[in-house]
XYZ file of C-alpha atoms in Angstrom:
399
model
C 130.500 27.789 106.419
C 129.869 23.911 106.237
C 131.099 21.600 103.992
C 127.724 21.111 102.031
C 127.869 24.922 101.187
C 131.492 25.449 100.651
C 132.152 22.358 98.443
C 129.780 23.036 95.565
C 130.588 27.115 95.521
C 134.676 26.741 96.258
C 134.513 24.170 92.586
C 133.373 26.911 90.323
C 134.574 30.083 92.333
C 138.083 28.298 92.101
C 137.891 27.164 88.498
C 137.194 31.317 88.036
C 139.423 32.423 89.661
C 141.947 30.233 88.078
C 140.606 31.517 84.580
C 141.151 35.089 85.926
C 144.538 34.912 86.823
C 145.626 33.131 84.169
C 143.894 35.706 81.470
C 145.654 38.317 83.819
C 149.341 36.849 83.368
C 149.100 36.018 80.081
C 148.038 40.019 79.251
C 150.404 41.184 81.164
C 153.699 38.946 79.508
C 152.259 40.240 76.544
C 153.044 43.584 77.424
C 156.363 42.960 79.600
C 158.789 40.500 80.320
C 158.516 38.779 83.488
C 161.769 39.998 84.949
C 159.859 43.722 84.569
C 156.485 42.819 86.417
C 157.853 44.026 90.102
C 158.728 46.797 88.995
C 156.134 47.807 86.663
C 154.204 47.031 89.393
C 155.078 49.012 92.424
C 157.971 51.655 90.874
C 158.117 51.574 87.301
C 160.834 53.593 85.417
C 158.727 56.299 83.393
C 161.353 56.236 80.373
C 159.977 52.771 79.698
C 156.801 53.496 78.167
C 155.725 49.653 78.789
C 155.877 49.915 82.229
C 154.275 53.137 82.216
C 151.542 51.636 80.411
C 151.179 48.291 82.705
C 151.507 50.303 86.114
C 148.999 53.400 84.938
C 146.577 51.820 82.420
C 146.409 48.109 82.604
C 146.575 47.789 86.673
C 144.288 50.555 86.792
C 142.022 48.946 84.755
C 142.367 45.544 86.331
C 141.591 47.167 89.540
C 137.889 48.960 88.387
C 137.429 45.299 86.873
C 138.162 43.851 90.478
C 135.985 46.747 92.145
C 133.079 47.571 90.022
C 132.028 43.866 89.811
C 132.260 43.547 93.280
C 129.979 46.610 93.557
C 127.213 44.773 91.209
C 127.441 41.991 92.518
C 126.550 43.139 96.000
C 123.656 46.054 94.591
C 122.556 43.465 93.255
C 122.302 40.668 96.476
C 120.843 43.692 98.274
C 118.260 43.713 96.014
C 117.073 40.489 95.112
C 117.039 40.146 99.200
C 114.995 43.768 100.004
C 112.461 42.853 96.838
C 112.674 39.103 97.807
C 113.090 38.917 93.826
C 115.610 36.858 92.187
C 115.647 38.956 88.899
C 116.224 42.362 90.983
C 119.188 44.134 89.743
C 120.744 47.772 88.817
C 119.962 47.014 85.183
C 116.446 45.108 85.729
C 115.266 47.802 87.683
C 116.426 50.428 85.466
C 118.785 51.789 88.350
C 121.845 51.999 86.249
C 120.498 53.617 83.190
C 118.633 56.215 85.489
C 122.507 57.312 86.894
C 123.359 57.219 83.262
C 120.482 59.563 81.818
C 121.477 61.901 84.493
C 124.821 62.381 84.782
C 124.549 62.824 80.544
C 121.691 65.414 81.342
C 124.057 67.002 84.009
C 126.761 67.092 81.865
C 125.174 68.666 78.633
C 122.640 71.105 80.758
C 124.353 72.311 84.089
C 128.061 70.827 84.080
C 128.527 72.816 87.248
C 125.929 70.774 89.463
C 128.859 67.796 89.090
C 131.172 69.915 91.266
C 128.701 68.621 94.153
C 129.670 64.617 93.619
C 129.188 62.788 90.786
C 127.444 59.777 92.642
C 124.956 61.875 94.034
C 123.850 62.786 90.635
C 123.914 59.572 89.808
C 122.033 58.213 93.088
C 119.349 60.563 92.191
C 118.972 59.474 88.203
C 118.751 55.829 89.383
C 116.277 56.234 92.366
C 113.687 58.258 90.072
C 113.964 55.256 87.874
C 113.503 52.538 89.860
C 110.827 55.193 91.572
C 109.076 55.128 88.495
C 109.164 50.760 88.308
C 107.439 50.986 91.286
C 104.563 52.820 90.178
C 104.109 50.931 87.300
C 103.701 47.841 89.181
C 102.100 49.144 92.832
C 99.216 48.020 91.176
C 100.221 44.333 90.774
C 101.450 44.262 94.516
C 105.009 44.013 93.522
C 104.578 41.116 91.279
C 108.571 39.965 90.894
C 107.227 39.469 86.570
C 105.581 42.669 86.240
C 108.673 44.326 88.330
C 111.084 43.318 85.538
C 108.419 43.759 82.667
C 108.341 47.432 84.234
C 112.211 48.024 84.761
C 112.299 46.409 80.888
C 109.986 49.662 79.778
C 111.581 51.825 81.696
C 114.854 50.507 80.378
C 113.945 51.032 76.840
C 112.556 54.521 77.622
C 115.553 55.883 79.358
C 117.947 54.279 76.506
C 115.786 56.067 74.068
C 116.613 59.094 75.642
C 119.952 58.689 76.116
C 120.647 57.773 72.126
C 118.457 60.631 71.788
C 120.706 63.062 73.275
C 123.762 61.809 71.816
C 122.252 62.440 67.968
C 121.403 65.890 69.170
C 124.027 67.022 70.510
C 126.801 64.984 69.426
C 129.709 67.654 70.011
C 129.047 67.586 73.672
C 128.265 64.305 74.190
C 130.495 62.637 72.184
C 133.249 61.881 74.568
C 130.097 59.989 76.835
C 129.695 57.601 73.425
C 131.788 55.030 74.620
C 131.873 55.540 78.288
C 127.923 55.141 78.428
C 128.443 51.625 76.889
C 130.853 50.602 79.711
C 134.170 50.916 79.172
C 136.860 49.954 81.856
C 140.259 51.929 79.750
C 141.901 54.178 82.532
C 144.978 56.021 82.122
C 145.502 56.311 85.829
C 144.881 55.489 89.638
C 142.046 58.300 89.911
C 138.948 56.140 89.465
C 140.462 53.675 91.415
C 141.072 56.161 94.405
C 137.560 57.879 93.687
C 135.753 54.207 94.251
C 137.494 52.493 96.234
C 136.804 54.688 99.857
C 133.083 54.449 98.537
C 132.235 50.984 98.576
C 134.644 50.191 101.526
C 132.095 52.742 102.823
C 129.023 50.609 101.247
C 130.385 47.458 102.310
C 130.330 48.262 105.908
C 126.935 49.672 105.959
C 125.893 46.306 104.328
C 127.416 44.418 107.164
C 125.701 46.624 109.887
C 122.321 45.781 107.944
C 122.771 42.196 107.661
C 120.505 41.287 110.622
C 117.975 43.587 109.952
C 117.648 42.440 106.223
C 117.737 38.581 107.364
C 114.278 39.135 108.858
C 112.795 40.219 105.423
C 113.410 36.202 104.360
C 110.464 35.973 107.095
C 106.411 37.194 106.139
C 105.425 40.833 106.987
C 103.458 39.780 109.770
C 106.052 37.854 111.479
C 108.440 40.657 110.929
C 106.010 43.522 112.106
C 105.768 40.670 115.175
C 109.510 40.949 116.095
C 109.172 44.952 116.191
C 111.284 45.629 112.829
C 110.005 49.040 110.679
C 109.683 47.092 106.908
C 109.180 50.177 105.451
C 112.450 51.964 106.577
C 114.220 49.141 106.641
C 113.649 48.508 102.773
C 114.196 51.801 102.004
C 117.650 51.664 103.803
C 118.657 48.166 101.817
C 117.457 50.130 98.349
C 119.107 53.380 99.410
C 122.275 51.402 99.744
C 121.930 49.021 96.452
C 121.408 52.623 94.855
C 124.333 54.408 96.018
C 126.611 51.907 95.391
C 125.056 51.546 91.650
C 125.622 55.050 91.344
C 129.480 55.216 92.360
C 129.888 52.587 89.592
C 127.928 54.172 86.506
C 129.499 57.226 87.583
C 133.070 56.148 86.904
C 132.749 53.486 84.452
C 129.313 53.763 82.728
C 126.794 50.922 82.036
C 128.308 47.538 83.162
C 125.098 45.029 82.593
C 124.057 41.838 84.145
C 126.691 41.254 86.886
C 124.353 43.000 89.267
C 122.313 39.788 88.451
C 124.441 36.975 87.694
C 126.349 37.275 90.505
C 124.012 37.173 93.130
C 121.522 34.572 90.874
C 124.472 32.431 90.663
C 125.349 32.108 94.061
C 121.656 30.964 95.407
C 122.037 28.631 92.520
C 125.154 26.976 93.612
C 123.435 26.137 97.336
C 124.225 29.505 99.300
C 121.194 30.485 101.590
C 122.409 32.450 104.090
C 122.478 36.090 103.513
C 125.463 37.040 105.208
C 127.097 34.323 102.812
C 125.562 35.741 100.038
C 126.495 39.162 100.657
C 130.396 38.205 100.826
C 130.112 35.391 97.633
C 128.215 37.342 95.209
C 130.789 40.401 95.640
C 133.524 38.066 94.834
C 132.254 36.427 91.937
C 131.018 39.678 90.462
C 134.793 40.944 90.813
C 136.078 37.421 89.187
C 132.959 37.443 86.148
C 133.702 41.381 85.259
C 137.409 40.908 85.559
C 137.887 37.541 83.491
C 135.038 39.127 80.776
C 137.662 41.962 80.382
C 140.662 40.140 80.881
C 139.099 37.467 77.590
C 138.006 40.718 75.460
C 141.375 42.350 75.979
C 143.075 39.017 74.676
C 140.059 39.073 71.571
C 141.012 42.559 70.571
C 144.717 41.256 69.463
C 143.040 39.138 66.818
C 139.883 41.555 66.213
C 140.857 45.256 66.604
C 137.544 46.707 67.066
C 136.698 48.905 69.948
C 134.569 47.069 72.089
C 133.156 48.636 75.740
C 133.321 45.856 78.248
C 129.747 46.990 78.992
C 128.593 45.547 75.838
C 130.163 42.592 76.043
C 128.612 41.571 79.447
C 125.434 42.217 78.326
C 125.831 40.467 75.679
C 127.032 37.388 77.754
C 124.145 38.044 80.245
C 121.328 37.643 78.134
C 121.554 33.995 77.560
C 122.067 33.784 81.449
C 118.934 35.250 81.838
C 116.906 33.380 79.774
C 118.741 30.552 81.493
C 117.721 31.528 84.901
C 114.109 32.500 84.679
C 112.925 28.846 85.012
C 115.144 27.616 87.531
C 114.659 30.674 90.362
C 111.516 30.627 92.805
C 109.460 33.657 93.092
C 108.788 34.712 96.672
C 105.781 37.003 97.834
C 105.023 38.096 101.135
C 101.790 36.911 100.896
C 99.751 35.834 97.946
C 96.742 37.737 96.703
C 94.152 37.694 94.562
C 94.849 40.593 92.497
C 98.787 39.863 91.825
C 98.093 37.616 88.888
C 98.549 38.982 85.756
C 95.330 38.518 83.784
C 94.135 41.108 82.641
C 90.552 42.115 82.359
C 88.470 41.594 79.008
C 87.732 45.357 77.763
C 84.283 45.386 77.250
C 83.702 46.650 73.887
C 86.715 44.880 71.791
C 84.879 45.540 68.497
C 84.281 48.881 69.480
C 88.284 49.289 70.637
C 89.518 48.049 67.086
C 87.769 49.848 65.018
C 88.832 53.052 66.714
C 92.173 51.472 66.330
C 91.773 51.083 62.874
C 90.195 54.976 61.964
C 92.937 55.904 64.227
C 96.009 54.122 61.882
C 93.669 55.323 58.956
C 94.449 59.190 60.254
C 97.802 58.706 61.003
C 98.754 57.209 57.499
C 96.883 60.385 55.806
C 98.737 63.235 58.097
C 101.915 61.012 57.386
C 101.210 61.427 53.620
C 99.696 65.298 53.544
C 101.630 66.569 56.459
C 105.127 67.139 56.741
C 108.834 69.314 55.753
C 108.915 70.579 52.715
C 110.510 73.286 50.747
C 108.757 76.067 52.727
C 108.949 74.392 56.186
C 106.445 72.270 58.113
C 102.864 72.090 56.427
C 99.789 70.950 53.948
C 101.819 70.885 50.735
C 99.895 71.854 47.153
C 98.001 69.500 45.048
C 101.691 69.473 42.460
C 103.948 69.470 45.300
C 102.573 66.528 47.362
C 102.547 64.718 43.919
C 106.479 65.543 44.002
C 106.535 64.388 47.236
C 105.043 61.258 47.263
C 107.564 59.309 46.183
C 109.821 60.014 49.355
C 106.679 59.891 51.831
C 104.931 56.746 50.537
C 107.884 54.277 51.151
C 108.817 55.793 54.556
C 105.172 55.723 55.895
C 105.255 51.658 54.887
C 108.098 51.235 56.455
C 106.896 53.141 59.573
């Protein structure tokens, strides 16, 4: 890597990582002495219940920071660089709350089906969600605006579904509550052992494509010209930014906006090169998710409120966002005419309101008339809807 690139990203990846490991010793002499760390470390005695916390809950922990982030951070280089869209991510494109919708679906309706792999559940939640933001904007040509507009619809759909589920069936689902928001608390090595051989996995199929998905930087004609297969070799990068989304939501939930920041991030701080990107954005998404954790761990001494990690990186990630929408470049293959996004005039607009407004006028009267009442669902009497319309009136305002 040259100087020009190194110097600007080394300055903030240092300054990070410095942050990091400080938050990470100061948690950790909170919990032991310093003499105890070794030990706690690599053979703590079990009597001691503070080592047994630091070597099977907070290392754990540290390590699915370290891992997960890494994970987002490289789903999402993979596909900002297959979509050649710098707001592509698990959560943008609705990948991440597809894996969640179906593992809760799994879980409540055939709990048997997870015995196959929990990640391929997962894979397959997440790729008929971004399946679906694809339909919605075929249309536009794969407009990178309309792409997140659609992944923000089908966001808010799936979520719907999801809170849905949980007020339904709240016995079931309830130990999902948490871990759907993203929460990082182990009380052991397994998640670590479960992800770890996975991305190792992921990460070398990402190096093997790195050549292939450098020519995608090019125009489709001058890639079709240099004999590459677009179509499989896209499906291959998504495939990949998939599975690896999947591994993560299925063993910590919904982490948001690393997938993004990460990769956004690094182009922002000079890095061009994809095979740069693909190592840099990996380690910044381990440093962002691990020193977000690390700071809400140290918060919840002076606020003890349980609050999923998940949350708070969303929470972070919005501002980033709006942040980074006017200072990334869209890219398109090639422009065309009809991948703006006006939208045509409908030709009767009079017409269109007016059966707009009959149509609100009909709802507000079945809202009034129509509803649960002592005898079950129906048209209430004349002296009954009178008793009733003190309850209805105000709700159907609100509404």
């Amino acid at each position: 890597m040259s100087s020009s690139l190194s110097s600007p990203l080394l300055r903030p990846g240092l300054c990070l990582l410095v942050l990091t490991l400080g938050l990470a010793c100061a948690e950790l002499a909170r919990q032991l002495p310093g003499a105890l760390w070794w030990q706690a470390l690599f053979s703590p005695e079990l009597d001691d219940a503070r080592q047994a916390v630091v070597h099977f809950s907070w290392l754990p922990r540290l390590a699915i920071c370290l891992l997960a982030g890494a994970a987002l951070g490289l789903a999402g280089t993979l596909m900002q660089q297959v979509l050649r869209n710098p707001l592509a991510s698990p959560t943008t494109l609705g990948v991440a709350s597809g894996a969640q919708l179906a593992l809760m679906m799994v879980t409540l309706l055939a709990p048997s089906w997870l015995l196959i792999g929990r990640e391929w559940i997962a894979m397959a939640g997440g790729s008929l969600a971004m399946g679906l933001v694809f339909a919605l904007a075929w249309r536009r040509q794969l407009n990178p605006v309309v792409i997140v507009f659609a992944g923000l619809v089908i966001n808010l759909y799936l979520a719907a579904i999801s809170m849905g589920l949980l007020l339904f069936f709240q016995e079931e689902l309830k130990g999902l509550l948490v871990w759907g928001s993203g929460s990082l608390a182990q009380n052991s090595w397994s998640g670590v052992g479960y992800l770890l051989p996975r991305l190792l996995l992921a990460a070398m199929l990402a190096a093997v494509l790195v050549r292939p998905l450098a020519v995608l930087e090019l125009d489709d004609a001058s890639a079709r010209s240099l004999g590459v297969s677009l179509k499989h070799l896209r499906f291959a990068g998504l495939g990949l930014a998939v599975f690896i989304t999947a591994c993560v939501v299925s063993v910590v939930g919904l982490i948001g906006f690393i997938g993004l920041a990460a990769p956004a991030m690094v182009r922002l701080l000079g890095v061009r090169k994809l095979a740069q990107r693909l190592l840099w954005a990996p380690i910044l998404g381990a440093l962002l998710l691990a020193a977000t954790d690390l700071l809400l761990q140290t918060l919840s001494r002076f606020w003890p409120v349980l609050i999923p990690t998940g949350a708070m990186t969303a929470l972070l990630g919005a501002p980033l966002l709006l942040w980074l929408i006017p200072r990334l470049g869209f890219k398109q293959s090639s422009p065309k005419a009809n991948s703006s996004l006006q939208l045509a005039r409908h030709p009767a607009p009079t017409r269109l309101v007016g059966l707009m407004v009959l149509g609100l006028a009909a709802a507000v009267i079945a809202s009034l008339l129509f509803g649960q009442g002592m005898d079950g669902w129906g048209w209430p009497s004349w002296l009954r809807w009178q008793a009733q319309l003190e309850w209805r009136v105000p709700r159907t305002l609100a509404a």
